[in-house]
mmCIF file of C-alpha atoms in Angstrom:
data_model
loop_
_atom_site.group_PDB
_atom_site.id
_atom_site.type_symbol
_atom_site.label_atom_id
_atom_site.label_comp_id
_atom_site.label_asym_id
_atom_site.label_seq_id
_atom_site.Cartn_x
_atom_site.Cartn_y
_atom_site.Cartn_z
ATOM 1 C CA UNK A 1 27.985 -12.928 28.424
ATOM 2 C CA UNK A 2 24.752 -13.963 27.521
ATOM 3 C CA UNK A 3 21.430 -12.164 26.697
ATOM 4 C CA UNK A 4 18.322 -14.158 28.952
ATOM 5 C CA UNK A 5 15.256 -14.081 26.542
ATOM 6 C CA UNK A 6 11.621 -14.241 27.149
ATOM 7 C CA UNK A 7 8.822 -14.128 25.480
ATOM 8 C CA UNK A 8 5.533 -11.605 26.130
ATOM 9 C CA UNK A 9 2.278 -11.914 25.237
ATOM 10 C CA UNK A 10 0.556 -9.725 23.408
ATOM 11 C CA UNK A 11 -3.209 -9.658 24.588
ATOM 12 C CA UNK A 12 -4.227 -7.251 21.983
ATOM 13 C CA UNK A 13 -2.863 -9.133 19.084
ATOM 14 C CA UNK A 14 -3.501 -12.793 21.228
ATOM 15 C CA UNK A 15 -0.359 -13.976 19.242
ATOM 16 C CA UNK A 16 3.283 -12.892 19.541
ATOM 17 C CA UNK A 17 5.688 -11.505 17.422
ATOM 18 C CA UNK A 18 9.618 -12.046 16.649
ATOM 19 C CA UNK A 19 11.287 -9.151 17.275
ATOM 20 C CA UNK A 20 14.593 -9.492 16.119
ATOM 21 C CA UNK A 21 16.819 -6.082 15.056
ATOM 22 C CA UNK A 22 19.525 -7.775 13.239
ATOM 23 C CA UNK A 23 17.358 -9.837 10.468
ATOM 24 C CA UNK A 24 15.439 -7.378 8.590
ATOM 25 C CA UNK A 25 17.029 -6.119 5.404
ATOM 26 C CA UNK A 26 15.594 -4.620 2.036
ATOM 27 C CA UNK A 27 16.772 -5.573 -1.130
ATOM 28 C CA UNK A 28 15.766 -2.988 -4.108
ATOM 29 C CA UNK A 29 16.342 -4.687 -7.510
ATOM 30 C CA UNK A 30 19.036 -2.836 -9.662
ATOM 31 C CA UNK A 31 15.671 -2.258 -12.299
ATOM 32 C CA UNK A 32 13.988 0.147 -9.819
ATOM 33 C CA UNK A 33 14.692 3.574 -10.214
ATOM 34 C CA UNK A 34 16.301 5.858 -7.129
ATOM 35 C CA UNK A 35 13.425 5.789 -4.493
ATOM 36 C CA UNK A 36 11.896 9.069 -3.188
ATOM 37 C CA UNK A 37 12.927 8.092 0.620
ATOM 38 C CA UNK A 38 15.980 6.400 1.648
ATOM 39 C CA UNK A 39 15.988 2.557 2.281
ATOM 40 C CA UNK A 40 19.033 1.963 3.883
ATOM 41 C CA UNK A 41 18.300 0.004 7.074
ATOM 42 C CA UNK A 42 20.989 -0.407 10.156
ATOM 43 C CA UNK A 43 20.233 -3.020 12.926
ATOM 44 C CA UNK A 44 18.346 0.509 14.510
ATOM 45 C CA UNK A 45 16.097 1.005 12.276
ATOM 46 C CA UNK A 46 15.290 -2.397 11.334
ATOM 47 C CA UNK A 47 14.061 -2.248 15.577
ATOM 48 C CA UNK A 48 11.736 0.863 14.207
ATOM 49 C CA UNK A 49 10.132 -1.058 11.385
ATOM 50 C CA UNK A 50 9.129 -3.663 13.398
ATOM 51 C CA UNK A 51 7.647 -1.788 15.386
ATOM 52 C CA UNK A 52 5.565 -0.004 12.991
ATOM 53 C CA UNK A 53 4.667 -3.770 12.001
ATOM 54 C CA UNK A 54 2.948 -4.561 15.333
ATOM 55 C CA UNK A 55 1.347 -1.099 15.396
ATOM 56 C CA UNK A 56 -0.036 -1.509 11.555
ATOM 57 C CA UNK A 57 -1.697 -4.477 12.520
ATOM 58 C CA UNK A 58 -3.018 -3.352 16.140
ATOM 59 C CA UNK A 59 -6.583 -2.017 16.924
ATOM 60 C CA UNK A 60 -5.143 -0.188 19.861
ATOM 61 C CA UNK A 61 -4.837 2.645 17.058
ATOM 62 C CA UNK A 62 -8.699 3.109 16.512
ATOM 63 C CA UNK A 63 -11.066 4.968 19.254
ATOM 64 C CA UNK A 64 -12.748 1.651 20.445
ATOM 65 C CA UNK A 65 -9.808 -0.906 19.699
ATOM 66 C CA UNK A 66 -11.716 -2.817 16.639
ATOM 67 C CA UNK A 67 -9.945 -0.950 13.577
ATOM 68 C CA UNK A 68 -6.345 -1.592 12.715
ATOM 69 C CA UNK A 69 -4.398 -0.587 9.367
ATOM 70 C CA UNK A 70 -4.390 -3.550 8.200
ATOM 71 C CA UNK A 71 -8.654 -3.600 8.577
ATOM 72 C CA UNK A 72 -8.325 -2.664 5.236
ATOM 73 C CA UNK A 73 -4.868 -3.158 3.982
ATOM 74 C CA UNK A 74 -4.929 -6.890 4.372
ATOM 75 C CA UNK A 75 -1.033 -8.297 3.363
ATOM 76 C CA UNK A 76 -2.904 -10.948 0.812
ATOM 77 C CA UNK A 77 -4.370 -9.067 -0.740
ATOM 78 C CA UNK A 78 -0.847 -6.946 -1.674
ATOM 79 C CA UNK A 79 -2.041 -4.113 1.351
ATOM 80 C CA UNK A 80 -5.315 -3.795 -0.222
ATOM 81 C CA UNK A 81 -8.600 -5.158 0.314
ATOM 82 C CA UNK A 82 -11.217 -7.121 -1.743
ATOM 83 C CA UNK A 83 -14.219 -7.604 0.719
ATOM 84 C CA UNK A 84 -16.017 -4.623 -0.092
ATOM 85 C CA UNK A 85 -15.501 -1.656 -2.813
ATOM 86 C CA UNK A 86 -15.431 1.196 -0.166
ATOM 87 C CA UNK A 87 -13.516 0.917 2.928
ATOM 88 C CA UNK A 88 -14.981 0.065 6.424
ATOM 89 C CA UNK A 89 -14.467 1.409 9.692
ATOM 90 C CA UNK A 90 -15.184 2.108 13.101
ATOM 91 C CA UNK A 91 -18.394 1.288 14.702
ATOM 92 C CA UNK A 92 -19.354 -0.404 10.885
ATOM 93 C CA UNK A 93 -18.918 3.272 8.755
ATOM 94 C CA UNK A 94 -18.574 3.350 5.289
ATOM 95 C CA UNK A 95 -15.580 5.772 3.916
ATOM 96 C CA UNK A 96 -15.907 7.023 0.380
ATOM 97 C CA UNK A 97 -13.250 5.411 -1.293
ATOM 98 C CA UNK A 98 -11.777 1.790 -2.368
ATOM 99 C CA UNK A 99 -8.592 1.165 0.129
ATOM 100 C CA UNK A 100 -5.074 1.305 -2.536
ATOM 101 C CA UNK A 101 -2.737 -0.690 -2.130
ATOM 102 C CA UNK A 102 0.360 -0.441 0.071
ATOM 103 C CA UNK A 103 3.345 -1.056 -1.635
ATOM 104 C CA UNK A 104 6.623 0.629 -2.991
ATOM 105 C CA UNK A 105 5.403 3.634 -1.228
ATOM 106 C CA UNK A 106 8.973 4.752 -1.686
ATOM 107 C CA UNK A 107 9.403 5.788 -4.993
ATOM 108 C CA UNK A 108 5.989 8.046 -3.865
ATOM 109 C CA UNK A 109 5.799 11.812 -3.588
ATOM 110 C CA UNK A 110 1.944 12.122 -2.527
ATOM 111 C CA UNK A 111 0.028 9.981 -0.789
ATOM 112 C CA UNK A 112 -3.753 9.099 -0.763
ATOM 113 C CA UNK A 113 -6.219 8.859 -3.894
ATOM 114 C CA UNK A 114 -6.304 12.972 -3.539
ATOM 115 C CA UNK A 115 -2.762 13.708 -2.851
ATOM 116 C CA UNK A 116 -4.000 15.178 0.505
ATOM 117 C CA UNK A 117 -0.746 13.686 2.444
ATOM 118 C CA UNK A 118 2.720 14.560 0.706
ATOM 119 C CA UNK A 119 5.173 12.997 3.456
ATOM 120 C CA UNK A 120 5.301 9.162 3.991
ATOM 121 C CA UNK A 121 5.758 10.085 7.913
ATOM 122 C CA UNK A 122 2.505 11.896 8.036
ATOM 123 C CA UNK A 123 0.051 9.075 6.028
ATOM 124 C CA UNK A 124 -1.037 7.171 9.150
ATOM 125 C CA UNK A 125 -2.523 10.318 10.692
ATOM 126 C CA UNK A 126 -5.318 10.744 8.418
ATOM 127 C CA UNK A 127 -6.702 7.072 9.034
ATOM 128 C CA UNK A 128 -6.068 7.564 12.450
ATOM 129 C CA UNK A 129 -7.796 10.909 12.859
ATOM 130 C CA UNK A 130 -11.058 10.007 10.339
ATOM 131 C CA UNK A 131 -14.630 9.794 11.640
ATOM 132 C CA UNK A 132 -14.971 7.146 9.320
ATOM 133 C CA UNK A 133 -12.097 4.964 9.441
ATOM 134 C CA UNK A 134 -10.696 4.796 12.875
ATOM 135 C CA UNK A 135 -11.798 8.092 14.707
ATOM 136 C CA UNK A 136 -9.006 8.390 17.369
ATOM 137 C CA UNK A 137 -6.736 10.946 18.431
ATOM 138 C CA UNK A 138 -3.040 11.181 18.701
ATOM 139 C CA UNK A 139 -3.503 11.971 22.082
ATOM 140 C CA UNK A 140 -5.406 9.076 23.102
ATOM 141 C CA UNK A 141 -3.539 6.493 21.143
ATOM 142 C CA UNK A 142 -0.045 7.549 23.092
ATOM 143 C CA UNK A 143 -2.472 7.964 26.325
ATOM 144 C CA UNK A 144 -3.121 3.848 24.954
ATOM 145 C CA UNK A 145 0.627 2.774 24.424
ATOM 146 C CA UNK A 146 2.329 4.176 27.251
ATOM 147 C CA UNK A 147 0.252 2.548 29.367
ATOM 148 C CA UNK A 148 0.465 -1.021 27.902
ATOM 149 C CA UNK A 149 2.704 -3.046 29.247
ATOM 150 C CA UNK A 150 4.086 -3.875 26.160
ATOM 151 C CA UNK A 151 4.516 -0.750 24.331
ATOM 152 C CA UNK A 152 7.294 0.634 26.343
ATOM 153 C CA UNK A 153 9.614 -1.917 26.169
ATOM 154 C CA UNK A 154 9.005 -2.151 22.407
ATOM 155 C CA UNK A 155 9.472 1.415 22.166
ATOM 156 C CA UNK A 156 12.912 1.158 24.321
ATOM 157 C CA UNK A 157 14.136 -1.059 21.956
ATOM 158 C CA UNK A 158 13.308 0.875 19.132
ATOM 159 C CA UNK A 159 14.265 4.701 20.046
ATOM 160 C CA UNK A 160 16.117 3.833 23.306
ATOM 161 C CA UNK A 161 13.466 5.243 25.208
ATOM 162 C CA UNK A 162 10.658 3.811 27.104
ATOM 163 C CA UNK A 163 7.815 6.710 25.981
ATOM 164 C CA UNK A 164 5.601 6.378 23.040
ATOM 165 C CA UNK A 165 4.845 9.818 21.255
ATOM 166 C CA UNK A 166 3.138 10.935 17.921
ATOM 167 C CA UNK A 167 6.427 11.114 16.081
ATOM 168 C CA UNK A 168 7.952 8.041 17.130
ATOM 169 C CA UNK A 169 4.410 6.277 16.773
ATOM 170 C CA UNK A 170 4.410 7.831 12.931
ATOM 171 C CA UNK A 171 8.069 7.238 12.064
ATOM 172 C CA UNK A 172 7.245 3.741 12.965
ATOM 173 C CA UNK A 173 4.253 2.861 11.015
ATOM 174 C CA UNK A 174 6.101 5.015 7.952
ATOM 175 C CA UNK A 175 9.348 2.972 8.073
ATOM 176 C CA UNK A 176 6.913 -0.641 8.220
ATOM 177 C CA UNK A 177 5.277 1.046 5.315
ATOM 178 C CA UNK A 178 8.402 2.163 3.242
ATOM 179 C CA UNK A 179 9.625 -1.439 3.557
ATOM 180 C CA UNK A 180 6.967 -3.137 2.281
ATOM 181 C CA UNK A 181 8.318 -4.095 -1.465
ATOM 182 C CA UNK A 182 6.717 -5.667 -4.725
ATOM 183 C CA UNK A 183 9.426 -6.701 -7.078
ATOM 184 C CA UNK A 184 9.325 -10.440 -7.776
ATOM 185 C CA UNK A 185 6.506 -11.066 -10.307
ATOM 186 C CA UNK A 186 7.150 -12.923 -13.649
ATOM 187 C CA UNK A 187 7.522 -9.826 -15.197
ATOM 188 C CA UNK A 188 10.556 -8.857 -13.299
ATOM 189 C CA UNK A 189 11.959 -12.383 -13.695
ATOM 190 C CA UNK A 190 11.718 -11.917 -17.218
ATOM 191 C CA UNK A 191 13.335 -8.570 -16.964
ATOM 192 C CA UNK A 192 16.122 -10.091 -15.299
ATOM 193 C CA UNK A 193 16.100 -12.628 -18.267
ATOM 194 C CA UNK A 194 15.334 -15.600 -15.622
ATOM 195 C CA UNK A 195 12.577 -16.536 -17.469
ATOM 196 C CA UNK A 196 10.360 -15.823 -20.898
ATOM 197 C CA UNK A 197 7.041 -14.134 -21.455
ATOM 198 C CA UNK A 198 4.618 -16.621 -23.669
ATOM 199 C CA UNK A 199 3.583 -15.085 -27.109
ATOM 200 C CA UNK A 200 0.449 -14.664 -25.456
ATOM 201 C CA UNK A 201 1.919 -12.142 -22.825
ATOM 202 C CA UNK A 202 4.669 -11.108 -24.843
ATOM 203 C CA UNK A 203 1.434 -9.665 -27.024
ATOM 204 C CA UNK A 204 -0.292 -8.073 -23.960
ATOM 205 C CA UNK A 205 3.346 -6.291 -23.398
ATOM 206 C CA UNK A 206 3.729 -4.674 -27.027
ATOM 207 C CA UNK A 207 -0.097 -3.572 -26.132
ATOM 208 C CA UNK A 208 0.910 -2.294 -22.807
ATOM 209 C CA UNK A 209 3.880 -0.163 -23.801
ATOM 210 C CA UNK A 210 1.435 1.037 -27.056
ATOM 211 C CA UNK A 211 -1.668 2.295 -24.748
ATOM 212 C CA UNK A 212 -0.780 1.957 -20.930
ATOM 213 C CA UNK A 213 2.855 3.089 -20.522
ATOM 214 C CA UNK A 214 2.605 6.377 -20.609
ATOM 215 C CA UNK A 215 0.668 6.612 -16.931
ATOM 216 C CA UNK A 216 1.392 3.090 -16.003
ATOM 217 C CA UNK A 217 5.277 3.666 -15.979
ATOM 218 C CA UNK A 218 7.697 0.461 -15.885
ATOM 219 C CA UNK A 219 8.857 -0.950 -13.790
ATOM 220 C CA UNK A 220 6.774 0.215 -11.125
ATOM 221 C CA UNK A 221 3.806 0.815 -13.536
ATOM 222 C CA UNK A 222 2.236 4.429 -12.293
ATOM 223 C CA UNK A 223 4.461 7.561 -12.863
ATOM 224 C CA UNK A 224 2.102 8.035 -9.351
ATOM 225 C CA UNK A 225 0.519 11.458 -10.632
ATOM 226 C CA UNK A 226 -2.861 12.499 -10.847
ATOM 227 C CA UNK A 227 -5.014 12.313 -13.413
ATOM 228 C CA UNK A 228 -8.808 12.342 -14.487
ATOM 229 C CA UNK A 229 -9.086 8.855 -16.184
ATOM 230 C CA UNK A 230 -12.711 9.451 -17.911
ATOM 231 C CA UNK A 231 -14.505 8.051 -14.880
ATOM 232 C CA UNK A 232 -18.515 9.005 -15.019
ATOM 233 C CA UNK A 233 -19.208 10.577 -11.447
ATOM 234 C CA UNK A 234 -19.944 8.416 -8.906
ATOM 235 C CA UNK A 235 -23.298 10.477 -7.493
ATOM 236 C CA UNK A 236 -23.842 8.809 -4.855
ATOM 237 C CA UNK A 237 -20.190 10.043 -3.449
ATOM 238 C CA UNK A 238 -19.357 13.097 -4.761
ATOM 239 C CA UNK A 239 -15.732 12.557 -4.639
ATOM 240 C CA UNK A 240 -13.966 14.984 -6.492
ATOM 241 C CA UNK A 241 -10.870 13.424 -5.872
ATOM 242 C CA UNK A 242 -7.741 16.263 -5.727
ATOM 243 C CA UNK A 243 -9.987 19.157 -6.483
ATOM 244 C CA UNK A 244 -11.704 19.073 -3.515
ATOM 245 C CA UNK A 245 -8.343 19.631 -1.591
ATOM 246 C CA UNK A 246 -7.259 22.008 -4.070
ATOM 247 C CA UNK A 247 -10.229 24.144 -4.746
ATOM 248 C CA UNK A 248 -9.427 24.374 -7.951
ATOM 249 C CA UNK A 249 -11.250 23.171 -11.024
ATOM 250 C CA UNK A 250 -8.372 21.725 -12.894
ATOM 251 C CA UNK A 251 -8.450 18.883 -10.152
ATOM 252 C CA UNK A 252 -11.529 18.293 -10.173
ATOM 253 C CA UNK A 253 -11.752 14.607 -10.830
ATOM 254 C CA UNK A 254 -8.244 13.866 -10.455
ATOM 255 C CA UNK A 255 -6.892 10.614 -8.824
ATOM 256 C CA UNK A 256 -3.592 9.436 -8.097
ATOM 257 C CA UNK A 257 -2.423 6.308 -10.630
ATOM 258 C CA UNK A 258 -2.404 3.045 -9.270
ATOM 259 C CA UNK A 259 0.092 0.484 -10.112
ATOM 260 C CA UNK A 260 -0.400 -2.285 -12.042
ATOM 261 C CA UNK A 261 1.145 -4.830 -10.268
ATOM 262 C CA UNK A 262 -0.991 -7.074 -7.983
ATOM 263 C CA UNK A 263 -4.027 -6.483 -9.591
ATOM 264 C CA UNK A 264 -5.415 -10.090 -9.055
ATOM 265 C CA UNK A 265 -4.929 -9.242 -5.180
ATOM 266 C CA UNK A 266 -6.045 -6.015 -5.027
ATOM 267 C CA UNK A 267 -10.046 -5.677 -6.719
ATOM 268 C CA UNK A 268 -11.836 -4.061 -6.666
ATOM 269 C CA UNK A 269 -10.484 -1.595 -9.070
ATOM 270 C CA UNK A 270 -10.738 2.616 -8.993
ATOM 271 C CA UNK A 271 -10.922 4.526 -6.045
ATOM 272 C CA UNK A 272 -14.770 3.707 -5.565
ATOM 273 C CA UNK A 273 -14.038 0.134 -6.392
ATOM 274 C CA UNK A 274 -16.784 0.078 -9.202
ATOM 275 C CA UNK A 275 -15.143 -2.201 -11.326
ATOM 276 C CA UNK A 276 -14.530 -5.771 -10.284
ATOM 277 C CA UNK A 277 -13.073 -7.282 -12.973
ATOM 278 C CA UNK A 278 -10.217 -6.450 -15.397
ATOM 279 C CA UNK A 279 -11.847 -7.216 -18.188
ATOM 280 C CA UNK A 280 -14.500 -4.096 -17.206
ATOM 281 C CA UNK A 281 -11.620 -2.091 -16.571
ATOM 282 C CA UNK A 282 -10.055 -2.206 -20.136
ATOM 283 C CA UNK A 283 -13.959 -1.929 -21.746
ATOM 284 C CA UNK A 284 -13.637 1.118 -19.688
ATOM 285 C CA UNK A 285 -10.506 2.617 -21.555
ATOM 286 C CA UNK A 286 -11.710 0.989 -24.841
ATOM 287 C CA UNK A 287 -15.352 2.467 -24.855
ATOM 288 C CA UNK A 288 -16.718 3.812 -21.188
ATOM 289 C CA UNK A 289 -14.382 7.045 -21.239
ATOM 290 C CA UNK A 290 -16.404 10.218 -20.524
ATOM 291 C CA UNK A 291 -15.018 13.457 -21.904
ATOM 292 C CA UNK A 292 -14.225 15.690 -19.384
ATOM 293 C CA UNK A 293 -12.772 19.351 -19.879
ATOM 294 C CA UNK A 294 -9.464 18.133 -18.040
ATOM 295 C CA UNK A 295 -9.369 14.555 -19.402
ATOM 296 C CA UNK A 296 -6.070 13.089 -19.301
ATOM 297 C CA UNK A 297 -4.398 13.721 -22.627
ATOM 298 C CA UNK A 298 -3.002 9.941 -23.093
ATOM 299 C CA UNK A 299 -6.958 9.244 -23.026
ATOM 300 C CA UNK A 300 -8.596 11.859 -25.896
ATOM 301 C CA UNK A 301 -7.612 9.425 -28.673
ATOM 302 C CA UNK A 302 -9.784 6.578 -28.802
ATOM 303 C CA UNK A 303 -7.988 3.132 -27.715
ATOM 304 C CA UNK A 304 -9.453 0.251 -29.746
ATOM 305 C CA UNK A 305 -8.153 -3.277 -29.015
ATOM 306 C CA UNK A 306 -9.827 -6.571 -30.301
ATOM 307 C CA UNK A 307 -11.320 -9.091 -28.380
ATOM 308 C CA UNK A 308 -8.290 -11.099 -28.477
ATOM 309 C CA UNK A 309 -6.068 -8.308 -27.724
ATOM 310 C CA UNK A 310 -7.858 -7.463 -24.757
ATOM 311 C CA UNK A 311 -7.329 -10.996 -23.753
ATOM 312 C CA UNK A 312 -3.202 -10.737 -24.716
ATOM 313 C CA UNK A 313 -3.360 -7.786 -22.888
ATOM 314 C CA UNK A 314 -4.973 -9.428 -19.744
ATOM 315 C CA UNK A 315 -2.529 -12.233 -19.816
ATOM 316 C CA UNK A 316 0.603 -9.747 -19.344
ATOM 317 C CA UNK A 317 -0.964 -7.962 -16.428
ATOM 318 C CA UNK A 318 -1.548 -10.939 -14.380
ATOM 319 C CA UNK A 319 2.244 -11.443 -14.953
ATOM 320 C CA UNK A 320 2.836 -8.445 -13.074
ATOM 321 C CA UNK A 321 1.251 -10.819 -10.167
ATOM 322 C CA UNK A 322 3.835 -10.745 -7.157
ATOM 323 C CA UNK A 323 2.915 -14.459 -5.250
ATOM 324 C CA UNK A 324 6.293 -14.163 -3.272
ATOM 325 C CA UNK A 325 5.539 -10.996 -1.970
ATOM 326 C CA UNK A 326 2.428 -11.775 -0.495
ATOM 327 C CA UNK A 327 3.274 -14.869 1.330
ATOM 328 C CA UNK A 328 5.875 -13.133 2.450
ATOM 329 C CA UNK A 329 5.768 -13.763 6.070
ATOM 330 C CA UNK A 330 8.065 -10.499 6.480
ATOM 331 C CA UNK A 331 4.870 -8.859 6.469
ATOM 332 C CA UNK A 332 2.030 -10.504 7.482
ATOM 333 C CA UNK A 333 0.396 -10.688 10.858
ATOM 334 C CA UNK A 334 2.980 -10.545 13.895
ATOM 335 C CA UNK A 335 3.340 -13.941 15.559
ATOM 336 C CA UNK A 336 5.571 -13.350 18.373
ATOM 337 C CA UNK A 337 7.586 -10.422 20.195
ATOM 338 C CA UNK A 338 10.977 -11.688 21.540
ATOM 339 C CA UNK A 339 12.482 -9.594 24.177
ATOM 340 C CA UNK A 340 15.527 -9.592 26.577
ATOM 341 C CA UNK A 341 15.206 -9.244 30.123
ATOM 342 C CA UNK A 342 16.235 -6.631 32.321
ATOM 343 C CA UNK A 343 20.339 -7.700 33.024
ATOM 344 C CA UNK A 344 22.026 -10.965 31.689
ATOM 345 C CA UNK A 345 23.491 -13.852 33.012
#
């Protein structure tokens, strides 16, 4: 018995996307600790994250179809973006902070620069829902998908059911997200002992585990809390990072720790983007830190690094570069949906 394929276009997206439940695996290196979500994927819900891969990168999600996820979390640039230091949205806003990166969101408790979303499955909704970023309701965007002509045969394939709702639109977009992985920088060849560091980066590394560990956890390089990093405050914001969800003045200033890795994709750096440059962001740590009450502890003691120690150090961060994962056509734009038809032949 055979399965009679066509192909559908997709006049939102203009280009089509393969759609294929069987070929979509993810491999977690045996160096990665136990992730926070589960990554086991069955030919089921390998059907889920690709569909959370043609919502991510459709503007049917934002009130006036223009904004999609990926508006800001562009897949060269590691999820992030390097256009502009604040994020842009609907009808040309400006949001108040830098867009962070998407990736290993699984080994994440809290989600956001302020922590404000603490389950993977809930993240899209606050894009979604913000004046400033895409300024759409749930309601309308299901209103939207269920009566594409697309949509509900991409949902049927996905959930065995032709109607789109919030919680199978969320899942979606949260699986996409969970799978996108970093793991195949030089660093993590060398930690696999497939290749060497030069004595340059080898250097930067004894520098890294000296001064940057301790926040910047291997191998995924955050331990993802919150912290206040010195930062002066950025007046013309007034971002007050966790505190202003917490209400309390212990948070005040407190952002969640980026990675590391992909930092020559993903500059601006901080989450107002007010550094561009790497180099600015270690004279930051070396001499720019501003004494706050709650200062993070790991930052009280000075940090002094030479000029040429700043440069070793620079050289082992850019190994933490991922190339493969950002050509990785796994996760770029969709370029085709491939569907079966209605009975077989």
């Amino acid at each position: 018995m055979k399965v009679k394929l066509r192909y559908i276009i997709f006049p939102i997206l203009a280009i089509l996307l393969a759609f294929n439940t069987t070929s979509f695996f993810i491999d977690v290196p045996a160096s990665f600790p136990k992730p926070v979500y589960n990554l086991t994927v069955d030919a089921f819900t390998a059907s889920k994250i690709q569909l959370g891969r043609v919502l991510f990168y459709d503007p049917i999600l934002s009130k006036n179809n223009t904004i999609s996820c990926a508006s800001c979390h562009s897949s060269f640039n590691a999820f992030a973006h390097t256009d502009h230091a604040l994020s842009h949205g609907i009808f040309d806003s400006i949001g108040k902070r830098n867009a962070p990166a998407l990736f290993n969101l699984a080994w994440q408790t809290n989600f956001m620069w302020d922590g404000a979303i603490n389950h993977i499955d809930m993240q899209a909704l606050a894009p979604i829902s913000d004046k400033k970023e895409m300024a759409e309701s749930l309601e309308n965007v299901i209103k939207k998908l269920n009566s594409s002509p697309i949509y509900p045969k991409l949902f049927q394939k996905a959930y065995g059911d032709t109607t789109a709702t919030s919680q199978k639109l969320l899942k979606a977009i949260a699986l996409f997200q969970l799978s996108i992985l970093s793991y195949r920088s030089k660093y993590d060849q060398v930690i696999s002992k497939k290749d060497s560091f030069s004595i340059q980066e080898y250097n930067g590394y004894k520098l890294f585990k000296r001064h940057c560990n301790s926040c910047h956890a291997e191998p995924l390089f955050s331990n993802y809390q919150f912290t206040n990093n010195g930062l002066s405050i950025n007046k013309s914001l007034n971002d007050f990072g966790k505190g202003a969800i917490t209400k309390q003045a212990r948070d005040s200033l407190l952002f969640k720790i980026p990675s590391l890795r992909n930092l020559s994709y993903t500059y601006p750096y901080m989450h107002d983007g007010r550094f561009n440059r790497l180099s600015e962001v270690i004279n930051h740590y070396t001499n720019g830190i501003v004494q706050h009450k709650n200062l993070s502890e790991e930052l009280k003691k000075p940090i002094n690094l030479s000029a040429n120690e700043k440069v070793d150090l620079i050289s082992f961060l850019l190994t933490l570069n991922d190339k493969e994962f950002v050509k990785d056509t796994n996760y770029q734009f969709p370029k085709k949906i491939l569907l079966p038809n209605e009975g077989t032949q």
